[in-house]
Amino acid sequence: MVSKPVDVALIGGGIMSATLGALLQQLEPDWEIQIFERLDDLALESTNPWNNAGTGHSALCELNYTPERADGSIEIASAVKVNEQFQVSRQFWSFLVENGALPEPTAFINATPHMSFVWGEKNVEYLRKRFDALKDHPLFAGMEFSEDARVIRSWAPLMIPGRSKAQPIAATRIASGTDVDFGALAHLLTKNLVAGGAKLNTEVLVTGLKRTRDGLWQLKMRRDIGGTPIKPLAARFVFVGAGGYALNLLQKSGIKEIRGFGGFPVSGEFLRTDNPEIVARHMAKVYGKAATGSPPMSVPHLDLRVVDGAGSLMFGPYAGASPKFLKTGSIFDLFASLRWHNVIPMVAAGVQNLGLVKYLVSQLAASKSTKFAELQEFYPNAKPEDWYTITAGQRVQVMKKDKKKIGVLQFGTEVVAASDGSIAGLLGASPGASTAVPIMLGLVEKCFPARMDDWRPELQRMIPTYGQTLADQPELAQQTIERTARTLLINP
Protein backbone atom coordinates (compact mmCIF):
# COMPACT_ATOMS: atom_id res chain seq x y z
CA MET A 1 0.00 0.00 0.00
CA VAL A 2 1.37 3.44 -0.96
CA SER A 3 1.04 6.32 1.49
CA LYS A 4 -0.53 9.69 0.73
CA PRO A 5 1.61 11.39 -1.95
CA VAL A 6 4.07 14.09 -1.01
CA ASP A 7 4.62 17.10 -3.22
CA VAL A 8 8.41 16.77 -3.51
CA ALA A 9 10.80 13.88 -2.94
CA LEU A 10 14.49 14.79 -2.84
CA ILE A 11 16.81 11.81 -3.25
CA GLY A 12 20.27 12.48 -1.85
CA GLY A 13 21.34 14.62 1.10
CA GLY A 14 23.94 16.80 -0.61
CA ILE A 15 24.10 20.45 -1.59
CA MET A 16 21.93 20.06 -4.71
CA SER A 17 18.92 18.57 -2.91
CA ALA A 18 19.34 21.04 -0.05
CA THR A 19 19.44 23.96 -2.47
CA LEU A 20 16.41 22.84 -4.47
CA GLY A 21 14.49 22.15 -1.27
CA ALA A 22 15.32 25.62 0.06
CA LEU A 23 14.14 27.26 -3.17
CA LEU A 24 10.88 25.29 -3.35
CA GLN A 25 10.08 25.85 0.31
CA GLN A 26 10.40 29.60 -0.22
CA LEU A 27 8.23 29.45 -3.32
CA GLU A 28 5.60 27.04 -1.95
CA PRO A 29 5.72 26.97 1.88
CA ASP A 30 2.75 24.59 2.05
CA TRP A 31 4.29 21.88 -0.10
CA GLU A 32 5.19 18.65 1.66
CA ILE A 33 8.87 17.81 1.09
CA GLN A 34 10.70 14.65 2.05
CA ILE A 35 14.46 14.04 1.77
CA PHE A 36 16.00 10.59 1.46
CA GLU A 37 19.67 9.96 2.25
CA ARG A 38 21.24 6.50 2.08
CA LEU A 39 23.96 7.17 4.67
CA ASP A 40 23.58 8.01 8.35
CA ASP A 41 24.27 11.71 7.86
CA LEU A 42 24.04 14.39 5.19
CA ALA A 43 26.76 15.53 2.79
CA LEU A 44 29.12 12.59 3.22
CA GLU A 45 29.90 12.12 -0.47
CA SER A 46 30.95 14.86 -2.93
CA THR A 47 29.47 17.64 -0.77
CA ASN A 48 31.73 16.75 2.16
CA PRO A 49 34.38 19.47 2.60
CA TRP A 50 37.25 16.99 2.35
CA ASN A 51 35.85 15.54 -0.86
CA ASN A 52 36.01 18.77 -2.89
CA ALA A 53 38.14 21.89 -3.18
CA GLY A 54 35.49 24.25 -1.79
CA THR A 55 36.86 26.99 -3.99
CA GLY A 56 33.60 28.81 -4.49
CA HIS A 57 34.29 28.44 -8.20
CA SER A 58 33.94 31.85 -9.81
CA ALA A 59 36.70 31.47 -12.43
CA LEU A 60 38.89 33.98 -10.60
CA CYS A 61 41.82 31.59 -10.61
CA GLU A 62 40.89 28.45 -12.58
CA LEU A 63 42.85 28.69 -15.81
CA ASN A 64 40.90 25.94 -17.58
CA TYR A 65 38.01 28.42 -17.96
CA THR A 66 40.18 30.79 -20.00
CA PRO A 67 41.80 28.77 -22.81
CA GLU A 68 44.19 30.32 -25.28
CA ARG A 69 42.84 30.48 -28.83
CA ALA A 70 44.85 29.45 -31.89
CA ASP A 71 45.61 33.12 -32.60
CA GLY A 72 47.04 33.60 -29.11
CA SER A 73 44.09 35.55 -27.69
CA ILE A 74 42.28 34.47 -24.52
CA GLU A 75 38.70 33.15 -24.51
CA ILE A 76 36.88 34.45 -21.41
CA ALA A 77 33.25 33.47 -22.11
CA SER A 78 33.32 30.38 -19.86
CA ALA A 79 34.95 32.32 -17.04
CA VAL A 80 32.33 35.05 -17.24
CA LYS A 81 29.52 32.48 -17.25
CA VAL A 82 30.83 30.65 -14.18
CA ASN A 83 31.36 33.91 -12.32
CA GLU A 84 27.81 35.04 -13.17
CA GLN A 85 26.50 31.76 -11.79
CA PHE A 86 28.41 32.09 -8.54
CA GLN A 87 27.03 35.60 -8.03
CA VAL A 88 23.54 34.08 -8.21
CA SER A 89 24.48 31.58 -5.50
CA ARG A 90 25.86 34.41 -3.36
CA GLN A 91 22.63 36.38 -3.70
CA PHE A 92 20.48 33.45 -2.57
CA TRP A 93 22.73 32.72 0.40
CA SER A 94 22.64 36.41 1.31
CA PHE A 95 18.85 36.41 1.20
CA LEU A 96 18.71 33.41 3.54
CA VAL A 97 21.18 35.04 5.95
CA GLU A 98 19.21 38.29 5.96
CA ASN A 99 16.01 36.41 6.70
CA GLY A 100 17.44 34.21 9.44
CA ALA A 101 17.27 30.97 7.46
CA LEU A 102 21.06 30.69 7.61
CA PRO A 103 23.13 31.61 10.68
CA GLU A 104 26.45 33.45 10.91
CA PRO A 105 27.93 33.22 7.40
CA THR A 106 31.36 32.19 8.70
CA ALA A 107 29.76 28.83 9.48
CA PHE A 108 30.00 28.02 5.77
CA ILE A 109 31.88 30.76 3.86
CA ASN A 110 35.12 32.64 4.45
CA ALA A 111 37.05 35.28 2.52
CA THR A 112 40.05 33.59 0.91
CA PRO A 113 42.14 35.18 -1.87
CA HIS A 114 42.15 33.33 -5.18
CA MET A 115 45.43 33.15 -7.08
CA SER A 116 46.72 31.75 -10.36
CA PHE A 117 50.40 30.82 -10.40
CA VAL A 118 52.55 29.72 -13.35
CA TRP A 119 56.20 29.25 -14.24
CA GLY A 120 58.06 29.16 -17.55
CA GLU A 121 58.18 31.90 -20.17
CA LYS A 122 55.23 30.65 -22.24
CA ASN A 123 52.98 30.26 -19.22
CA VAL A 124 53.98 33.67 -17.88
CA GLU A 125 53.04 35.23 -21.21
CA TYR A 126 49.72 33.35 -21.14
CA LEU A 127 48.91 34.59 -17.65
CA ARG A 128 49.77 38.16 -18.62
CA LYS A 129 47.37 37.98 -21.57
CA ARG A 130 44.69 36.44 -19.36
CA PHE A 131 45.10 39.27 -16.88
CA ASP A 132 44.80 41.85 -19.65
CA ALA A 133 41.61 40.15 -20.90
CA LEU A 134 39.95 40.10 -17.47
CA LYS A 135 41.25 43.04 -15.44
CA ASP A 136 38.70 45.56 -16.73
CA HIS A 137 35.72 43.19 -16.60
CA PRO A 138 33.20 44.14 -13.88
CA LEU A 139 33.08 40.58 -12.53
CA PHE A 140 36.86 40.43 -12.13
CA ALA A 141 37.43 43.83 -10.57
CA GLY A 142 40.44 44.03 -8.30
CA MET A 143 42.57 41.45 -10.10
CA GLU A 144 46.30 42.01 -9.60
CA PHE A 145 49.21 40.66 -11.67
CA SER A 146 52.88 40.34 -10.80
CA GLU A 147 56.08 38.70 -12.00
CA ASP A 148 57.97 40.00 -8.98
CA ALA A 149 58.94 37.23 -6.58
CA ARG A 150 58.80 39.66 -3.64
CA VAL A 151 55.20 40.60 -4.40
CA ILE A 152 54.15 36.99 -4.96
CA ARG A 153 55.84 36.05 -1.69
CA SER A 154 53.76 38.69 0.11
CA TRP A 155 50.63 37.04 -1.34
CA ALA A 156 51.65 33.41 -0.69
CA PRO A 157 54.80 33.13 1.46
CA LEU A 158 55.27 29.38 1.01
CA MET A 159 55.68 29.52 -2.74
CA ILE A 160 58.93 31.48 -3.19
CA PRO A 161 61.62 30.27 -0.72
CA GLY A 162 63.64 27.47 -2.30
CA ARG A 163 62.70 28.44 -5.85
CA SER A 164 65.37 29.23 -8.45
CA LYS A 165 65.68 32.98 -8.95
CA ALA A 166 66.23 32.36 -12.65
CA GLN A 167 62.83 30.69 -13.08
CA PRO A 168 60.28 32.97 -14.78
CA ILE A 169 57.13 33.11 -12.61
CA ALA A 170 53.90 35.07 -12.54
CA ALA A 171 50.75 35.22 -10.47
CA THR A 172 47.38 36.91 -10.39
CA ARG A 173 45.43 37.55 -7.23
CA ILE A 174 41.91 38.59 -6.31
CA ALA A 175 41.57 39.23 -2.60
CA SER A 176 37.77 38.85 -2.69
CA GLY A 177 37.74 35.11 -3.37
CA THR A 178 36.06 32.64 -1.02
CA ASP A 179 36.37 29.24 0.60
CA VAL A 180 33.01 27.48 0.97
CA ASP A 181 32.26 24.52 3.22
CA PHE A 182 29.43 23.00 1.18
CA GLY A 183 29.01 20.23 3.72
CA ALA A 184 28.20 22.75 6.43
CA LEU A 185 25.96 24.67 4.04
CA ALA A 186 24.01 21.53 3.11
CA HIS A 187 23.46 20.76 6.79
CA LEU A 188 22.30 24.30 7.52
CA LEU A 189 19.94 24.44 4.54
CA THR A 190 18.45 21.06 5.43
CA LYS A 191 18.07 22.02 9.09
CA ASN A 192 16.06 25.04 8.00
CA LEU A 193 14.03 22.86 5.62
CA VAL A 194 13.12 20.50 8.46
CA ALA A 195 12.25 23.44 10.70
CA GLY A 196 9.86 24.56 7.97
CA GLY A 197 8.08 21.21 7.88
CA ALA A 198 10.17 19.00 5.60
CA LYS A 199 10.98 15.45 6.70
CA LEU A 200 14.51 14.03 6.60
CA ASN A 201 14.92 10.26 6.21
CA THR A 202 18.48 8.95 6.71
CA GLU A 203 19.78 5.40 6.18
CA VAL A 204 17.08 4.94 3.54
CA LEU A 205 18.06 3.65 0.12
CA VAL A 206 15.77 4.40 -2.80
CA THR A 207 16.06 1.32 -4.99
CA GLY A 208 13.54 2.09 -7.71
CA LEU A 209 11.27 4.68 -9.31
CA LYS A 210 8.07 3.75 -11.07
CA ARG A 211 5.47 5.92 -12.79
CA THR A 212 1.94 5.11 -11.67
CA ARG A 213 -1.25 5.35 -13.72
CA ASP A 214 -2.30 8.55 -11.99
CA GLY A 215 0.94 10.30 -12.97
CA LEU A 216 2.69 10.05 -9.62
CA TRP A 217 6.13 8.57 -8.94
CA GLN A 218 6.36 5.61 -6.61
CA LEU A 219 9.61 5.32 -4.66
CA LYS A 220 10.67 1.82 -3.77
CA MET A 221 12.86 1.89 -0.65
CA ARG A 222 14.65 -0.20 1.93
CA ARG A 223 16.79 0.34 4.99
CA ASP A 224 20.44 0.71 3.99
CA ILE A 225 21.52 -1.38 6.97
CA GLY A 226 19.81 -4.73 7.10
CA GLY A 227 17.89 -4.23 3.87
CA THR A 228 14.46 -4.15 5.48
CA PRO A 229 11.85 -2.99 2.93
CA ILE A 230 10.04 0.29 3.61
CA LYS A 231 6.50 1.09 2.55
CA PRO A 232 6.61 2.76 -0.88
CA LEU A 233 6.05 6.48 -1.07
CA ALA A 234 4.31 8.41 -3.85
CA ALA A 235 5.49 11.82 -4.96
CA ARG A 236 4.23 14.40 -7.43
CA PHE A 237 7.76 15.58 -8.21
CA VAL A 238 11.07 13.78 -7.75
CA PHE A 239 14.59 15.19 -7.83
CA VAL A 240 17.47 12.74 -8.02
CA GLY A 241 20.45 14.53 -6.51
CA ALA A 242 22.28 11.38 -5.47
CA GLY A 243 25.68 12.13 -7.02
CA GLY A 244 26.99 9.25 -9.09
CA TYR A 245 23.99 7.12 -8.12
CA ALA A 246 21.67 9.52 -9.99
CA LEU A 247 22.41 7.86 -13.32
CA ASN A 248 21.29 4.46 -12.06
CA LEU A 249 18.04 5.76 -10.57
CA LEU A 250 17.15 7.80 -13.64
CA GLN A 251 17.72 4.70 -15.75
CA LYS A 252 15.39 2.73 -13.47
CA SER A 253 12.73 5.43 -13.85
CA GLY A 254 12.43 4.52 -17.52
CA ILE A 255 12.26 8.12 -18.79
CA LYS A 256 13.38 8.33 -22.40
CA GLU A 257 15.47 11.45 -21.73
CA ILE A 258 18.14 9.39 -19.93
CA ARG A 259 18.79 7.18 -22.96
CA GLY A 260 22.29 7.50 -24.32
CA PHE A 261 23.73 8.84 -21.08
CA GLY A 262 26.60 7.06 -19.38
CA GLY A 263 29.11 7.87 -16.68
CA PHE A 264 32.88 7.65 -16.40
CA PRO A 265 34.00 7.45 -12.76
CA VAL A 266 37.25 9.08 -11.64
CA SER A 267 38.52 8.85 -8.09
CA GLY A 268 41.02 11.27 -6.66
CA GLU A 269 43.43 11.99 -3.87
CA PHE A 270 44.82 15.09 -2.18
CA LEU A 271 47.82 15.71 0.02
CA ARG A 272 46.77 17.46 3.22
CA THR A 273 48.48 19.19 6.09
CA ASP A 274 46.98 20.53 9.30
CA ASN A 275 50.28 21.95 10.60
CA PRO A 276 49.24 25.40 11.88
CA GLU A 277 52.65 26.95 11.15
CA ILE A 278 52.42 25.90 7.50
CA VAL A 279 48.75 26.81 7.14
CA ALA A 280 49.36 30.29 8.54
CA ARG A 281 51.78 30.98 5.67
CA HIS A 282 49.35 30.14 2.88
CA MET A 283 46.06 31.94 3.34
CA ALA A 284 44.93 31.53 -0.26
CA LYS A 285 43.73 29.17 -2.95
CA VAL A 286 46.33 28.90 -5.70
CA TYR A 287 45.60 27.24 -9.04
CA GLY A 288 48.25 26.31 -11.59
CA LYS A 289 48.09 25.33 -15.24
CA ALA A 290 47.38 21.79 -16.34
CA ALA A 291 50.05 20.11 -18.42
CA THR A 292 49.51 20.27 -22.19
CA GLY A 293 46.97 17.66 -23.25
CA SER A 294 45.80 16.97 -19.71
CA PRO A 295 42.06 17.11 -18.87
CA PRO A 296 40.54 20.00 -16.86
CA MET A 297 40.24 17.76 -13.79
CA SER A 298 44.04 17.63 -13.59
CA VAL A 299 44.57 21.33 -12.81
CA PRO A 300 46.88 21.38 -9.77
CA HIS A 301 45.99 23.62 -6.84
CA LEU A 302 47.23 24.34 -3.33
CA ASP A 303 44.20 25.38 -1.31
CA LEU A 304 43.40 26.73 2.08
CA ARG A 305 40.36 24.90 3.51
CA VAL A 306 38.45 26.18 6.53
CA VAL A 307 36.32 23.46 8.13
CA ASP A 308 34.71 23.86 11.55
CA GLY A 309 36.76 27.03 12.02
CA ALA A 310 40.12 25.30 11.54
CA GLY A 311 42.43 25.77 8.57
CA SER A 312 44.16 23.06 6.56
CA LEU A 313 45.96 22.96 3.22
CA MET A 314 45.14 20.55 0.41
CA PHE A 315 47.18 19.92 -2.73
CA GLY A 316 46.10 17.93 -5.74
CA PRO A 317 44.24 16.42 -7.33
CA TYR A 318 45.89 13.11 -8.06
CA ALA A 319 43.60 10.96 -10.15
CA GLY A 320 42.81 7.35 -9.45
CA ALA A 321 40.79 4.59 -11.06
CA SER A 322 37.69 3.05 -9.52
CA PRO A 323 34.53 1.62 -11.06
CA LYS A 324 32.51 3.00 -8.12
CA PHE A 325 30.07 5.86 -8.72
CA LEU A 326 30.23 6.87 -5.03
CA LYS A 327 32.99 6.56 -2.43
CA THR A 328 30.63 4.30 -0.52
CA GLY A 329 29.38 2.67 -3.72
CA SER A 330 29.89 -0.74 -5.29
CA ILE A 331 32.69 -1.91 -7.57
CA PHE A 332 29.91 -3.00 -9.92
CA ASP A 333 28.46 0.53 -10.35
CA LEU A 334 30.04 1.17 -13.75
CA PHE A 335 28.98 -2.18 -15.15
CA ALA A 336 25.47 -1.84 -13.72
CA SER A 337 25.06 1.45 -15.61
CA LEU A 338 25.61 -0.13 -19.03
CA ARG A 339 22.55 -0.24 -21.28
CA TRP A 340 22.00 -1.02 -24.95
CA HIS A 341 21.49 2.67 -25.63
CA ASN A 342 24.64 4.03 -23.95
CA VAL A 343 27.37 1.51 -24.75
CA ILE A 344 28.20 2.86 -28.22
CA PRO A 345 28.21 6.55 -27.11
CA MET A 346 30.46 5.61 -24.17
CA VAL A 347 32.90 3.73 -26.39
CA ALA A 348 32.96 6.62 -28.87
CA ALA A 349 33.58 9.13 -26.09
CA GLY A 350 36.38 6.96 -24.73
CA VAL A 351 38.11 6.69 -28.11
CA GLN A 352 38.00 10.47 -28.49
CA ASN A 353 39.48 11.00 -25.03
CA LEU A 354 42.50 8.73 -25.04
CA GLY A 355 44.43 11.62 -23.50
CA LEU A 356 42.31 11.21 -20.37
CA VAL A 357 43.09 7.49 -20.32
CA LYS A 358 46.79 8.25 -20.70
CA TYR A 359 46.57 10.79 -17.88
CA LEU A 360 44.87 8.29 -15.56
CA VAL A 361 47.42 5.59 -16.35
CA SER A 362 50.31 7.99 -15.69
CA GLN A 363 48.77 9.02 -12.38
CA LEU A 364 48.31 5.44 -11.28
CA ALA A 365 51.90 4.61 -12.24
CA ALA A 366 53.40 7.65 -10.52
CA SER A 367 55.48 7.00 -7.40
CA LYS A 368 54.97 8.80 -4.12
CA SER A 369 58.12 10.82 -4.72
CA THR A 370 56.92 11.85 -8.17
CA LYS A 371 53.59 13.00 -6.76
CA PHE A 372 55.28 14.89 -3.95
CA ALA A 373 57.53 16.62 -6.47
CA GLU A 374 54.37 18.13 -7.98
CA LEU A 375 53.58 19.74 -4.63
CA GLN A 376 57.15 21.06 -4.47
CA GLU A 377 56.61 22.91 -7.75
CA PHE A 378 54.16 25.05 -5.73
CA TYR A 379 55.84 24.81 -2.32
CA PRO A 380 59.55 24.11 -2.93
CA ASN A 381 60.44 23.53 0.74
CA ALA A 382 57.58 21.10 1.44
CA LYS A 383 58.57 18.13 3.60
CA PRO A 384 56.87 14.71 3.26
CA GLU A 385 56.48 14.30 7.01
CA ASP A 386 54.11 17.28 7.15
CA TRP A 387 51.64 15.85 4.64
CA TYR A 388 49.31 12.86 4.45
CA THR A 389 47.02 11.49 1.73
CA ILE A 390 43.23 11.75 1.76
CA THR A 391 40.78 10.31 -0.76
CA ALA A 392 38.58 12.87 -2.45
CA GLY A 393 35.00 12.45 -3.62
CA GLN A 394 34.18 10.18 -6.51
CA ARG A 395 33.44 12.11 -9.70
CA VAL A 396 31.34 10.68 -12.51
CA GLN A 397 31.89 12.54 -15.76
CA VAL A 398 28.92 12.69 -18.13
CA MET A 399 29.11 10.66 -21.35
CA LYS A 400 26.27 11.15 -23.80
CA LYS A 401 25.08 10.78 -27.38
CA ASP A 402 26.19 13.28 -29.99
CA LYS A 403 24.89 13.57 -33.54
CA LYS A 404 28.27 14.34 -35.04
CA LYS A 405 30.67 12.46 -32.77
CA ILE A 406 28.32 9.59 -31.75
CA GLY A 407 29.38 10.08 -28.14
CA VAL A 408 31.13 12.80 -26.13
CA LEU A 409 32.65 13.15 -22.68
CA GLN A 410 31.33 16.26 -20.93
CA PHE A 411 33.23 18.08 -18.20
CA GLY A 412 30.51 19.78 -16.22
CA THR A 413 27.00 19.17 -14.98
CA GLU A 414 23.76 18.42 -16.79
CA VAL A 415 20.16 18.38 -15.68
CA VAL A 416 18.16 15.52 -17.18
CA ALA A 417 14.40 15.95 -16.85
CA ALA A 418 11.32 14.16 -18.11
CA SER A 419 9.36 16.06 -20.75
CA ASP A 420 6.46 16.60 -18.34
CA GLY A 421 8.75 17.94 -15.61
CA SER A 422 7.66 15.38 -13.04
CA ILE A 423 11.16 14.04 -12.42
CA ALA A 424 14.67 15.40 -12.90
CA GLY A 425 18.19 14.52 -11.89
CA LEU A 426 21.65 16.01 -11.97
CA LEU A 427 24.60 14.31 -13.60
CA GLY A 428 28.24 15.38 -13.71
CA ALA A 429 30.74 17.23 -11.57
CA SER A 430 32.62 20.55 -11.40
CA PRO A 431 31.87 23.43 -10.95
CA GLY A 432 28.86 21.76 -9.34
CA ALA A 433 28.32 22.97 -5.79
CA SER A 434 29.44 26.55 -6.42
CA THR A 435 26.77 26.93 -9.05
CA ALA A 436 24.09 24.91 -7.24
CA VAL A 437 21.64 27.81 -7.08
CA PRO A 438 21.60 28.69 -10.82
CA ILE A 439 21.56 24.99 -11.70
CA MET A 440 18.52 24.44 -9.50
CA LEU A 441 16.87 27.61 -10.82
CA GLY A 442 17.25 26.19 -14.32
CA LEU A 443 15.70 22.94 -13.12
CA VAL A 444 12.76 24.82 -11.58
CA GLU A 445 12.18 26.71 -14.83
CA LYS A 446 12.35 23.48 -16.81
CA CYS A 447 10.11 21.40 -14.56
CA PHE A 448 7.54 23.99 -13.44
CA PRO A 449 7.04 26.29 -16.47
CA ALA A 450 3.35 26.89 -15.70
CA ARG A 451 4.19 28.30 -12.27
CA MET A 452 6.98 30.66 -13.30
CA ASP A 453 4.80 33.74 -13.76
CA ASP A 454 3.50 33.36 -10.20
CA TRP A 455 6.94 32.56 -8.79
CA ARG A 456 8.94 35.28 -10.57
CA PRO A 457 8.28 38.08 -8.02
CA GLU A 458 9.46 35.85 -5.16
CA LEU A 459 12.49 34.70 -7.16
CA GLN A 460 13.42 38.32 -7.79
CA ARG A 461 13.04 39.04 -4.07
CA MET A 462 15.44 36.21 -3.27
CA ILE A 463 17.79 36.93 -6.17
CA PRO A 464 17.47 40.61 -7.16
CA THR A 465 19.28 40.14 -10.49
CA TYR A 466 17.18 37.11 -11.48
CA GLY A 467 16.68 37.18 -15.25
CA GLN A 468 19.52 39.66 -15.78
CA THR A 469 23.24 39.40 -16.50
CA LEU A 470 25.87 41.35 -14.61
CA ALA A 471 28.59 41.16 -17.24
CA ASP A 472 27.04 43.96 -19.31
CA GLN A 473 25.95 46.07 -16.32
CA PRO A 474 29.09 47.23 -14.49
CA GLU A 475 27.27 49.32 -11.87
CA LEU A 476 24.81 46.55 -11.04
CA ALA A 477 27.67 44.04 -10.89
CA GLN A 478 29.60 46.20 -8.43
CA GLN A 479 26.53 46.85 -6.28
CA THR A 480 25.60 43.15 -6.21
CA ILE A 481 29.10 41.95 -5.36
CA GLU A 482 29.55 44.57 -2.64
CA ARG A 483 26.10 43.91 -1.12
CA THR A 484 26.53 40.14 -0.90
CA ALA A 485 30.09 40.55 0.38
CA ARG A 486 28.79 42.66 3.27
CA THR A 487 25.99 40.23 4.10
CA LEU A 488 28.22 37.16 3.88
CA LEU A 489 31.07 38.87 5.75
CA ILE A 490 33.56 38.18 2.97
CA ASN A 491 35.00 41.62 2.40
CA PRO A 492 38.78 41.11 2.02
mmCIF file of C-alpha atoms in Angstrom, residues 76 112 188 255 322:
data_model
loop_
_atom_site.group_PDB
_atom_site.id
_atom_site.type_symbol
_atom_site.label_atom_id
_atom_site.label_comp_id
_atom_site.label_asym_id
_atom_site.label_seq_id
_atom_site.Cartn_x
_atom_site.Cartn_y
_atom_site.Cartn_z
ATOM 1 C CA ILE A 76 36.880 34.446 -21.409
ATOM 2 C CA THR A 112 40.052 33.585 0.906
ATOM 3 C CA LEU A 188 22.300 24.305 7.524
ATOM 4 C CA ILE A 255 12.260 8.123 -18.789
ATOM 5 C CA SER A 322 37.693 3.049 -9.516
#
